[in-house]
Amino acid sequence: QVQLVESGGGLVQAGGSLRLSCAASRRTFSTYAMGWFRQAPGKERAFVAAIRWGDSGTWYADSVKGRFTISRDNANNTLYLQMNSLKPEDTAVYLCAARETFFHTAAQVMGSAGYNYWGQGTQVTVSS
């Protein structure tokens, strides 16, 4: 089994930056894509960003495009999320996820149901 562990969350003022990491317990050759999701109290889980492992194709939620950057480190089997120009509305628990299934549409890659493995999450709090 693959275990995902997030780190890098914390408290930051609006306009600041954070870099989240998600490390896999061991390399999986069947991973097709990995992504970041977030969930704030009382709100549904929302897609943030995803990266396709094979060709590094990326997808971003409109709310974070231009501010967040998703990247990977194949040697360490690690996923990253660089978050700049943070806003209070970015406050949430951030979760990393991996999927082994292919997707055909943007809606599919942004949907939680398609991901097979999930981390426990790391808290990001942005103060005004």
PDB file of N, CA, C and O in Angstrom, residues 57-114:
ATOM      1  N   GLY A  57       1.712  17.404 -17.180  1.00  0.00           N
ATOM      2  CA  GLY A  57       0.573  18.261 -17.445  1.00  0.00           C
ATOM      3  C   GLY A  57      -0.083  18.676 -16.145  1.00  0.00           C
ATOM      4  O   GLY A  57      -0.175  17.878 -15.207  1.00  0.00           O
ATOM      5  N   THR A  58      -0.526  19.917 -16.060  1.00  0.00           N
ATOM      6  CA  THR A  58      -1.086  20.432 -14.816  1.00  0.00           C
ATOM      7  C   THR A  58      -2.478  21.008 -15.002  1.00  0.00           C
ATOM      8  O   THR A  58      -2.847  21.446 -16.087  1.00  0.00           O
ATOM      9  N   TRP A  59      -3.232  21.010 -13.909  1.00  0.00           N
ATOM     10  CA  TRP A  59      -4.568  21.582 -13.859  1.00  0.00           C
ATOM     11  C   TRP A  59      -4.690  22.374 -12.560  1.00  0.00           C
ATOM     12  O   TRP A  59      -4.179  21.958 -11.519  1.00  0.00           O
ATOM     13  N   TYR A  60      -5.380  23.504 -12.614  1.00  0.00           N
ATOM     14  CA  TYR A  60      -5.565  24.348 -11.448  1.00  0.00           C
ATOM     15  C   TYR A  60      -7.008  24.806 -11.329  1.00  0.00           C
ATOM     16  O   TYR A  60      -7.677  25.059 -12.331  1.00  0.00           O
ATOM     17  N   ALA A  61      -7.453  24.937 -10.101  1.00  0.00           N
ATOM     18  CA  ALA A  61      -8.733  25.583  -9.860  1.00  0.00           C
ATOM     19  C   ALA A  61      -8.605  27.057 -10.203  1.00  0.00           C
ATOM     20  O   ALA A  61      -7.551  27.663 -10.008  1.00  0.00           O
ATOM     21  N   ASP A  62      -9.676  27.639 -10.711  1.00  0.00           N
ATOM     22  CA  ASP A  62      -9.636  29.049 -11.092  1.00  0.00           C
ATOM     23  C   ASP A  62      -9.271  29.954  -9.915  1.00  0.00           C
ATOM     24  O   ASP A  62      -8.624  30.984 -10.098  1.00  0.00           O
ATOM     25  N   SER A  63      -9.658  29.559  -8.727  1.00  0.00           N
ATOM     26  CA  SER A  63      -9.424  30.383  -7.554  1.00  0.00           C
ATOM     27  C   SER A  63      -7.953  30.485  -7.151  1.00  0.00           C
ATOM     28  O   SER A  63      -7.575  31.395  -6.415  1.00  0.00           O
ATOM     29  N   VAL A  64      -7.116  29.560  -7.632  1.00  0.00           N
ATOM     30  CA  VAL A  64      -5.704  29.565  -7.246  1.00  0.00           C
ATOM     31  C   VAL A  64      -4.760  29.761  -8.420  1.00  0.00           C
ATOM     32  O   VAL A  64      -3.555  29.951  -8.216  1.00  0.00           O
ATOM     33  N   LYS A  65      -5.273  29.724  -9.622  1.00  0.00           N
ATOM     34  CA  LYS A  65      -4.428  29.855 -10.801  1.00  0.00           C
ATOM     35  C   LYS A  65      -3.689  31.192 -10.782  1.00  0.00           C
ATOM     36  O   LYS A  65      -4.282  32.235 -10.551  1.00  0.00           O
ATOM     37  N   GLY A  66      -2.391  31.139 -11.023  1.00  0.00           N
ATOM     38  CA  GLY A  66      -1.567  32.325 -10.979  1.00  0.00           C
ATOM     39  C   GLY A  66      -0.938  32.576  -9.633  1.00  0.00           C
ATOM     40  O   GLY A  66       0.003  33.373  -9.525  1.00  0.00           O
ATOM     41  N   ARG A  67      -1.438  31.908  -8.587  1.00  0.00           N
ATOM     42  CA  ARG A  67      -0.893  32.067  -7.242  1.00  0.00           C
ATOM     43  C   ARG A  67      -0.226  30.782  -6.740  1.00  0.00           C
ATOM     44  O   ARG A  67       0.767  30.847  -6.020  1.00  0.00           O
ATOM     45  N   PHE A  68      -0.780  29.642  -7.099  1.00  0.00           N
ATOM     46  CA  PHE A  68      -0.262  28.350  -6.650  1.00  0.00           C
ATOM     47  C   PHE A  68       0.441  27.635  -7.798  1.00  0.00           C
ATOM     48  O   PHE A  68       0.051  27.771  -8.965  1.00  0.00           O
ATOM     49  N   THR A  69       1.446  26.842  -7.466  1.00  0.00           N
ATOM     50  CA  THR A  69       2.158  26.043  -8.450  1.00  0.00           C
ATOM     51  C   THR A  69       2.354  24.629  -7.924  1.00  0.00           C
ATOM     52  O   THR A  69       2.897  24.445  -6.835  1.00  0.00           O
ATOM     53  N   ILE A  70       1.904  23.648  -8.691  1.00  0.00           N
ATOM     54  CA  ILE A  70       2.100  22.259  -8.314  1.00  0.00           C
ATOM     55  C   ILE A  70       3.320  21.713  -9.052  1.00  0.00           C
ATOM     56  O   ILE A  70       3.550  22.037 -10.214  1.00  0.00           O
ATOM     57  N   SER A  71       4.102  20.904  -8.372  1.00  0.00           N
ATOM     58  CA  SER A  71       5.286  20.321  -8.979  1.00  0.00           C
ATOM     59  C   SER A  71       5.582  18.971  -8.337  1.00  0.00           C
ATOM     60  O   SER A  71       4.945  18.589  -7.349  1.00  0.00           O
ATOM     61  N   ARG A  72       6.534  18.265  -8.890  1.00  0.00           N
ATOM     62  CA  ARG A  72       6.870  16.943  -8.387  1.00  0.00           C
ATOM     63  C   ARG A  72       8.381  16.741  -8.371  1.00  0.00           C
ATOM     64  O   ARG A  72       9.133  17.425  -9.065  1.00  0.00           O
ATOM     65  N   ASP A  73       8.824  15.776  -7.569  1.00  0.00           N
ATOM     66  CA  ASP A  73      10.211  15.352  -7.520  1.00  0.00           C
ATOM     67  C   ASP A  73      10.189  13.841  -7.690  1.00  0.00           C
ATOM     68  O   ASP A  73       9.927  13.108  -6.738  1.00  0.00           O
ATOM     69  N   ASN A  74      10.445  13.391  -8.897  1.00  0.00           N
ATOM     70  CA  ASN A  74      10.358  11.966  -9.183  1.00  0.00           C
ATOM     71  C   ASN A  74      11.354  11.135  -8.370  1.00  0.00           C
ATOM     72  O   ASN A  74      11.044  10.022  -7.956  1.00  0.00           O
ATOM     73  N   ALA A  75      12.558  11.673  -8.160  1.00  0.00           N
ATOM     74  CA  ALA A  75      13.585  10.942  -7.438  1.00  0.00           C
ATOM     75  C   ALA A  75      13.160  10.626  -6.007  1.00  0.00           C
ATOM     76  O   ALA A  75      13.473   9.562  -5.478  1.00  0.00           O
ATOM     77  N   ASN A  76      12.446  11.549  -5.384  1.00  0.00           N
ATOM     78  CA  ASN A  76      12.002  11.374  -4.007  1.00  0.00           C
ATOM     79  C   ASN A  76      10.534  10.997  -3.894  1.00  0.00           C
ATOM     80  O   ASN A  76      10.018  10.853  -2.780  1.00  0.00           O
ATOM     81  N   ASN A  77       9.876  10.850  -5.039  1.00  0.00           N
ATOM     82  CA  ASN A  77       8.454  10.508  -5.067  1.00  0.00           C
ATOM     83  C   ASN A  77       7.652  11.465  -4.181  1.00  0.00           C
ATOM     84  O   ASN A  77       6.857  11.038  -3.338  1.00  0.00           O
ATOM     85  N   THR A  78       7.877  12.747  -4.403  1.00  0.00           N
ATOM     86  CA  THR A  78       7.281  13.781  -3.574  1.00  0.00           C
ATOM     87  C   THR A  78       6.524  14.801  -4.419  1.00  0.00           C
ATOM     88  O   THR A  78       6.989  15.193  -5.492  1.00  0.00           O
ATOM     89  N   LEU A  79       5.397  15.225  -3.912  1.00  0.00           N
ATOM     90  CA  LEU A  79       4.561  16.232  -4.547  1.00  0.00           C
ATOM     91  C   LEU A  79       4.657  17.528  -3.759  1.00  0.00           C
ATOM     92  O   LEU A  79       4.726  17.507  -2.527  1.00  0.00           O
ATOM     93  N   TYR A  80       4.638  18.666  -4.462  1.00  0.00           N
ATOM     94  CA  TYR A  80       4.739  19.962  -3.813  1.00  0.00           C
ATOM     95  C   TYR A  80       3.618  20.884  -4.254  1.00  0.00           C
ATOM     96  O   TYR A  80       3.072  20.752  -5.349  1.00  0.00           O
ATOM     97  N   LEU A  81       3.303  21.833  -3.389  1.00  0.00           N
ATOM     98  CA  LEU A  81       2.376  22.900  -3.732  1.00  0.00           C
ATOM     99  C   LEU A  81       2.947  24.199  -3.184  1.00  0.00           C
ATOM    100  O   LEU A  81       2.968  24.407  -1.970  1.00  0.00           O
ATOM    101  N   GLN A  82       3.431  25.044  -4.075  1.00  0.00           N
ATOM    102  CA  GLN A  82       3.922  26.362  -3.693  1.00  0.00           C
ATOM    103  C   GLN A  82       2.750  27.328  -3.718  1.00  0.00           C
ATOM    104  O   GLN A  82       2.117  27.508  -4.754  1.00  0.00           O
ATOM    105  N   MET A  83       2.470  27.949  -2.587  1.00  0.00           N
ATOM    106  CA  MET A  83       1.330  28.840  -2.453  1.00  0.00           C
ATOM    107  C   MET A  83       1.830  30.251  -2.169  1.00  0.00           C
ATOM    108  O   MET A  83       2.451  30.502  -1.138  1.00  0.00           O
ATOM    109  N   ASN A  84       1.564  31.162  -3.085  1.00  0.00           N
ATOM    110  CA  ASN A  84       1.951  32.555  -2.942  1.00  0.00           C
ATOM    111  C   ASN A  84       0.715  33.440  -2.886  1.00  0.00           C
ATOM    112  O   ASN A  84      -0.376  33.034  -3.272  1.00  0.00           O
ATOM    113  N   SER A  85       0.910  34.666  -2.423  1.00  0.00           N
ATOM    114  CA  SER A  85      -0.182  35.638  -2.334  1.00  0.00           C
ATOM    115  C   SER A  85      -1.404  35.041  -1.643  1.00  0.00           C
ATOM    116  O   SER A  85      -2.532  35.155  -2.120  1.00  0.00           O
ATOM    117  N   LEU A  86      -1.178  34.414  -0.517  1.00  0.00           N
ATOM    118  CA  LEU A  86      -2.251  33.725   0.194  1.00  0.00           C
ATOM    119  C   LEU A  86      -3.320  34.693   0.688  1.00  0.00           C
ATOM    120  O   LEU A  86      -3.024  35.825   1.076  1.00  0.00           O
ATOM    121  N   LYS A  87      -4.555  34.210   0.667  1.00  0.00           N
ATOM    122  CA  LYS A  87      -5.708  34.976   1.090  1.00  0.00           C
ATOM    123  C   LYS A  87      -6.408  34.256   2.237  1.00  0.00           C
ATOM    124  O   LYS A  87      -6.289  33.041   2.365  1.00  0.00           O
ATOM    125  N   PRO A  88      -7.161  34.977   3.065  1.00  0.00           N
ATOM    126  CA  PRO A  88      -7.886  34.314   4.153  1.00  0.00           C
ATOM    127  C   PRO A  88      -8.781  33.181   3.662  1.00  0.00           C
ATOM    128  O   PRO A  88      -8.941  32.181   4.371  1.00  0.00           O
ATOM    129  N   GLU A  89      -9.354  33.302   2.494  1.00  0.00           N
ATOM    130  CA  GLU A  89     -10.218  32.261   1.966  1.00  0.00           C
ATOM    131  C   GLU A  89      -9.471  30.996   1.564  1.00  0.00           C
ATOM    132  O   GLU A  89     -10.085  29.983   1.229  1.00  0.00           O
ATOM    133  N   ASP A  90      -8.135  31.029   1.600  1.00  0.00           N
ATOM    134  CA  ASP A  90      -7.340  29.835   1.360  1.00  0.00           C
ATOM    135  C   ASP A  90      -7.225  28.958   2.599  1.00  0.00           C
ATOM    136  O   ASP A  90      -6.699  27.847   2.523  1.00  0.00           O
ATOM    137  N   THR A  91      -7.686  29.453   3.728  1.00  0.00           N
ATOM    138  CA  THR A  91      -7.622  28.696   4.976  1.00  0.00           C
ATOM    139  C   THR A  91      -8.401  27.390   4.850  1.00  0.00           C
ATOM    140  O   THR A  91      -9.581  27.391   4.512  1.00  0.00           O
ATOM    141  N   ALA A  92      -7.729  26.283   5.124  1.00  0.00           N
ATOM    142  CA  ALA A  92      -8.351  24.964   4.993  1.00  0.00           C
ATOM    143  C   ALA A  92      -7.346  23.888   5.378  1.00  0.00           C
ATOM    144  O   ALA A  92      -6.157  24.166   5.569  1.00  0.00           O
ATOM    145  N   VAL A  93      -7.833  22.669   5.484  1.00  0.00           N
ATOM    146  CA  VAL A  93      -6.961  21.512   5.578  1.00  0.00           C
ATOM    147  C   VAL A  93      -6.629  21.084   4.154  1.00  0.00           C
ATOM    148  O   VAL A  93      -7.533  20.852   3.351  1.00  0.00           O
ATOM    149  N   TYR A  94      -5.362  20.990   3.858  1.00  0.00           N
ATOM    150  CA  TYR A  94      -4.925  20.625   2.521  1.00  0.00           C
ATOM    151  C   TYR A  94      -4.537  19.154   2.486  1.00  0.00           C
ATOM    152  O   TYR A  94      -3.759  18.681   3.316  1.00  0.00           O
ATOM    153  N   LEU A  95      -5.083  18.445   1.518  1.00  0.00           N
ATOM    154  CA  LEU A  95      -4.886  17.009   1.379  1.00  0.00           C
ATOM    155  C   LEU A  95      -4.231  16.692   0.047  1.00  0.00           C
ATOM    156  O   LEU A  95      -4.602  17.259  -0.976  1.00  0.00           O
ATOM    157  N   CYS A  96      -3.272  15.790   0.065  1.00  0.00           N
ATOM    158  CA  CYS A  96      -2.721  15.319  -1.193  1.00  0.00           C
ATOM    159  C   CYS A  96      -3.334  13.968  -1.523  1.00  0.00           C
ATOM    160  O   CYS A  96      -3.759  13.228  -0.643  1.00  0.00           O
ATOM    161  N   ALA A  97      -3.384  13.664  -2.798  1.00  0.00           N
ATOM    162  CA  ALA A  97      -4.013  12.437  -3.251  1.00  0.00           C
ATOM    163  C   ALA A  97      -3.321  11.913  -4.499  1.00  0.00           C
ATOM    164  O   ALA A  97      -2.696  12.667  -5.243  1.00  0.00           O
ATOM    165  N   ALA A  98      -3.442  10.611  -4.716  1.00  0.00           N
ATOM    166  CA  ALA A  98      -2.875   9.974  -5.892  1.00  0.00           C
ATOM    167  C   ALA A  98      -3.924   9.094  -6.549  1.00  0.00           C
ATOM    168  O   ALA A  98      -4.781   8.526  -5.865  1.00  0.00           O
ATOM    169  N   ARG A  99      -3.855   8.990  -7.858  1.00  0.00           N
ATOM    170  CA  ARG A  99      -4.794   8.155  -8.585  1.00  0.00           C
ATOM    171  C   ARG A  99      -4.066   7.256  -9.566  1.00  0.00           C
ATOM    172  O   ARG A  99      -3.016   7.622 -10.107  1.00  0.00           O
ATOM    173  N   GLU A 100      -4.631   6.092  -9.795  1.00  0.00           N
ATOM    174  CA  GLU A 100      -4.071   5.124 -10.714  1.00  0.00           C
ATOM    175  C   GLU A 100      -4.889   5.008 -11.999  1.00  0.00           C
ATOM    176  O   GLU A 100      -4.449   4.373 -12.953  1.00  0.00           O
ATOM    177  N   THR A 101      -6.052   5.623 -12.001  1.00  0.00           N
ATOM    178  CA  THR A 101      -6.939   5.538 -13.150  1.00  0.00           C
ATOM    179  C   THR A 101      -6.737   6.718 -14.093  1.00  0.00           C
ATOM    180  O   THR A 101      -6.379   7.816 -13.678  1.00  0.00           O
ATOM    181  N   PHE A 102      -6.980   6.471 -15.366  1.00  0.00           N
ATOM    182  CA  PHE A 102      -6.907   7.521 -16.368  1.00  0.00           C
ATOM    183  C   PHE A 102      -8.107   8.442 -16.258  1.00  0.00           C
ATOM    184  O   PHE A 102      -9.149   8.077 -15.718  1.00  0.00           O
ATOM    185  N   PHE A 103      -7.966   9.642 -16.782  1.00  0.00           N
ATOM    186  CA  PHE A 103      -9.080  10.563 -16.876  1.00  0.00           C
ATOM    187  C   PHE A 103      -9.206  11.049 -18.316  1.00  0.00           C
ATOM    188  O   PHE A 103      -8.234  11.058 -19.070  1.00  0.00           O
ATOM    189  N   HIS A 104     -10.418  11.454 -18.667  1.00  0.00           N
ATOM    190  CA  HIS A 104     -10.689  11.897 -20.032  1.00  0.00           C
ATOM    191  C   HIS A 104     -11.125  13.347 -20.113  1.00  0.00           C
ATOM    192  O   HIS A 104     -11.070  13.949 -21.186  1.00  0.00           O
ATOM    193  N   THR A 105     -11.553  13.901 -18.991  1.00  0.00           N
ATOM    194  CA  THR A 105     -12.019  15.277 -18.961  1.00  0.00           C
ATOM    195  C   THR A 105     -11.441  15.992 -17.750  1.00  0.00           C
ATOM    196  O   THR A 105     -11.006  15.371 -16.782  1.00  0.00           O
ATOM    197  N   ALA A 106     -11.457  17.313 -17.805  1.00  0.00           N
ATOM    198  CA  ALA A 106     -10.993  18.112 -16.682  1.00  0.00           C
ATOM    199  C   ALA A 106     -11.845  17.860 -15.443  1.00  0.00           C
ATOM    200  O   ALA A 106     -11.336  17.845 -14.323  1.00  0.00           O
ATOM    201  N   ALA A 107     -13.126  17.653 -15.638  1.00  0.00           N
ATOM    202  CA  ALA A 107     -14.015  17.384 -14.522  1.00  0.00           C
ATOM    203  C   ALA A 107     -13.608  16.108 -13.783  1.00  0.00           C
ATOM    204  O   ALA A 107     -13.698  16.033 -12.563  1.00  0.00           O
ATOM    205  N   GLN A 108     -13.155  15.110 -14.519  1.00  0.00           N
ATOM    206  CA  GLN A 108     -12.750  13.862 -13.897  1.00  0.00           C
ATOM    207  C   GLN A 108     -11.481  14.005 -13.071  1.00  0.00           C
ATOM    208  O   GLN A 108     -11.378  13.445 -11.981  1.00  0.00           O
ATOM    209  N   VAL A 109     -10.513  14.755 -13.551  1.00  0.00           N
ATOM    210  CA  VAL A 109      -9.270  14.918 -12.806  1.00  0.00           C
ATOM    211  C   VAL A 109      -9.480  15.792 -11.573  1.00  0.00           C
ATOM    212  O   VAL A 109      -8.725  15.688 -10.611  1.00  0.00           O
ATOM    213  N   MET A 110     -10.514  16.607 -11.587  1.00  0.00           N
ATOM    214  CA  MET A 110     -10.811  17.477 -10.464  1.00  0.00           C
ATOM    215  C   MET A 110     -11.754  16.844  -9.442  1.00  0.00           C
ATOM    216  O   MET A 110     -12.015  17.443  -8.398  1.00  0.00           O
ATOM    217  N   GLY A 111     -12.239  15.672  -9.717  1.00  0.00           N
ATOM    218  CA  GLY A 111     -13.171  15.007  -8.828  1.00  0.00           C
ATOM    219  C   GLY A 111     -12.473  14.111  -7.812  1.00  0.00           C
ATOM    220  O   GLY A 111     -11.554  13.370  -8.144  1.00  0.00           O
ATOM    221  N   SER A 112     -12.911  14.171  -6.571  1.00  0.00           N
ATOM    222  CA  SER A 112     -12.305  13.386  -5.497  1.00  0.00           C
ATOM    223  C   SER A 112     -12.445  11.887  -5.709  1.00  0.00           C
ATOM    224  O   SER A 112     -11.560  11.116  -5.327  1.00  0.00           O
ATOM    225  N   ALA A 113     -13.538  11.467  -6.316  1.00  0.00           N
ATOM    226  CA  ALA A 113     -13.845  10.051  -6.441  1.00  0.00           C
ATOM    227  C   ALA A 113     -12.822   9.270  -7.246  1.00  0.00           C
ATOM    228  O   ALA A 113     -12.689   8.063  -7.071  1.00  0.00           O
ATOM    229  N   GLY A 114     -12.087   9.916  -8.116  1.00  0.00           N
ATOM    230  CA  GLY A 114     -11.135   9.222  -8.954  1.00  0.00           C
ATOM    231  C   GLY A 114      -9.795   8.917  -8.312  1.00  0.00           C
ATOM    232  O   GLY A 114      -8.982   8.205  -8.903  1.00  0.00           O
TER     233      GLY A 114
END
